[in-house]
mmCIF file of C-alpha atoms in Angstrom:
data_model
loop_
_atom_site.group_PDB
_atom_site.id
_atom_site.type_symbol
_atom_site.label_atom_id
_atom_site.label_comp_id
_atom_site.label_asym_id
_atom_site.label_seq_id
_atom_site.Cartn_x
_atom_site.Cartn_y
_atom_site.Cartn_z
ATOM 1 C CA GLU A 281 50.776 26.223 -16.616
ATOM 2 C CA SER A 282 51.086 29.688 -18.029
ATOM 3 C CA ALA A 283 52.862 32.509 -16.251
ATOM 4 C CA LEU A 284 49.534 34.245 -15.668
ATOM 5 C CA GLU A 285 48.128 31.121 -14.033
ATOM 6 C CA ASN A 286 51.153 31.016 -11.737
ATOM 7 C CA TYR A 287 50.573 34.634 -10.739
ATOM 8 C CA GLN A 288 46.880 33.938 -10.144
ATOM 9 C CA GLN A 289 47.832 31.084 -7.830
ATOM 10 C CA ALA A 290 50.329 33.310 -6.015
ATOM 11 C CA LEU A 291 47.645 35.974 -5.684
ATOM 12 C CA ARG A 292 45.180 33.499 -4.131
ATOM 13 C CA ILE A 293 47.799 32.404 -1.615
ATOM 14 C CA ALA A 294 48.774 35.994 -0.788
ATOM 15 C CA VAL A 295 45.145 37.073 -0.372
ATOM 16 C CA SER A 296 44.491 34.216 2.032
ATOM 17 C CA ALA A 297 47.621 35.084 4.005
ATOM 18 C CA TYR A 298 47.437 38.900 4.016
ATOM 19 C CA GLY A 299 43.858 39.853 3.089
ATOM 20 C CA ASP A 300 42.578 41.300 -0.153
ATOM 21 C CA ASP A 301 43.633 44.890 0.512
ATOM 22 C CA ALA A 302 47.252 44.338 1.551
ATOM 23 C CA PRO A 303 49.637 46.760 -0.188
ATOM 24 C CA TYR A 304 51.921 43.782 -0.859
ATOM 25 C CA LEU A 305 49.412 42.537 -3.435
ATOM 26 C CA SER A 306 50.118 45.600 -5.549
ATOM 27 C CA GLU A 307 53.339 44.017 -6.784
ATOM 28 C CA ILE A 308 51.548 40.866 -7.906
ATOM 29 C CA TYR A 309 48.829 42.859 -9.665
ATOM 30 C CA TYR A 310 51.525 44.983 -11.325
ATOM 31 C CA ASP A 311 53.312 41.890 -12.618
ATOM 32 C CA MET A 312 50.047 40.388 -13.862
ATOM 33 C CA GLY A 313 49.128 43.645 -15.592
ATOM 34 C CA SER A 314 52.532 43.914 -17.219
ATOM 35 C CA LEU A 315 52.287 40.351 -18.447
ATOM 36 C CA CYS A 316 48.860 41.003 -19.943
ATOM 37 C CA LEU A 317 50.019 44.263 -21.508
ATOM 38 C CA ASN A 318 52.961 42.511 -23.135
ATOM 39 C CA SER A 319 50.522 39.893 -24.474
ATOM 40 C CA SER A 320 48.124 42.556 -25.851
ATOM 41 C CA LYS A 321 45.411 41.536 -23.370
ATOM 42 C CA PHE A 322 44.533 45.170 -22.782
ATOM 43 C CA ASN A 323 41.314 44.789 -20.762
ATOM 44 C CA SER A 324 42.942 42.413 -18.296
ATOM 45 C CA ALA A 325 46.033 44.616 -18.154
ATOM 46 C CA GLU A 326 43.896 47.608 -17.239
ATOM 47 C CA ASP A 327 42.078 45.666 -14.519
ATOM 48 C CA TYR A 328 45.279 44.392 -12.911
ATOM 49 C CA LEU A 329 47.207 47.652 -13.173
ATOM 50 C CA SER A 330 44.273 49.622 -11.771
ATOM 51 C CA LYS A 331 44.193 47.276 -8.777
ATOM 52 C CA ALA A 332 47.941 47.768 -8.341
ATOM 53 C CA VAL A 333 47.478 51.549 -8.268
ATOM 54 C CA LYS A 334 44.512 51.299 -5.903
ATOM 55 C CA LEU A 335 46.508 49.224 -3.415
ATOM 56 C CA ASN A 336 49.650 51.343 -3.776
ATOM 57 C CA PRO A 337 48.837 54.812 -5.134
ATOM 58 C CA ASN A 338 52.510 55.789 -4.796
ATOM 59 C CA SER A 339 53.647 53.155 -7.290
ATOM 60 C CA VAL A 340 55.264 55.130 -10.077
ATOM 61 C CA ALA A 341 55.829 51.932 -12.053
ATOM 62 C CA ALA A 342 52.121 51.023 -12.033
ATOM 63 C CA HIS A 343 51.135 54.535 -13.101
ATOM 64 C CA LEU A 344 53.665 54.431 -15.942
ATOM 65 C CA ARG A 345 52.421 51.049 -17.145
ATOM 66 C CA LEU A 346 48.835 52.346 -17.132
ATOM 67 C CA ALA A 347 49.981 55.332 -19.201
ATOM 68 C CA GLU A 348 51.759 52.964 -21.588
ATOM 69 C CA LEU A 349 48.554 50.936 -21.888
ATOM 70 C CA MET A 350 46.578 54.051 -22.793
ATOM 71 C CA ARG A 351 49.194 54.943 -25.398
ATOM 72 C CA VAL A 352 49.141 51.557 -27.150
ATOM 73 C CA ARG A 353 45.377 51.140 -27.130
#
């Protein structure tokens, strides 16, 4: 299994336990977005990082990673 697949499995478990709008999920989406960004999967990175920001608008790290994504695109 790839790291992204492991995160997707963790996300499914967390969603079933906490609901799909739990702020906790922001950390998982952030990690998934960072992984995709590091792998040059820019569309997926944007999707995941945007979800991280939506769930936790105060996440400086997620905002910075989105800015980094825009810079490297």
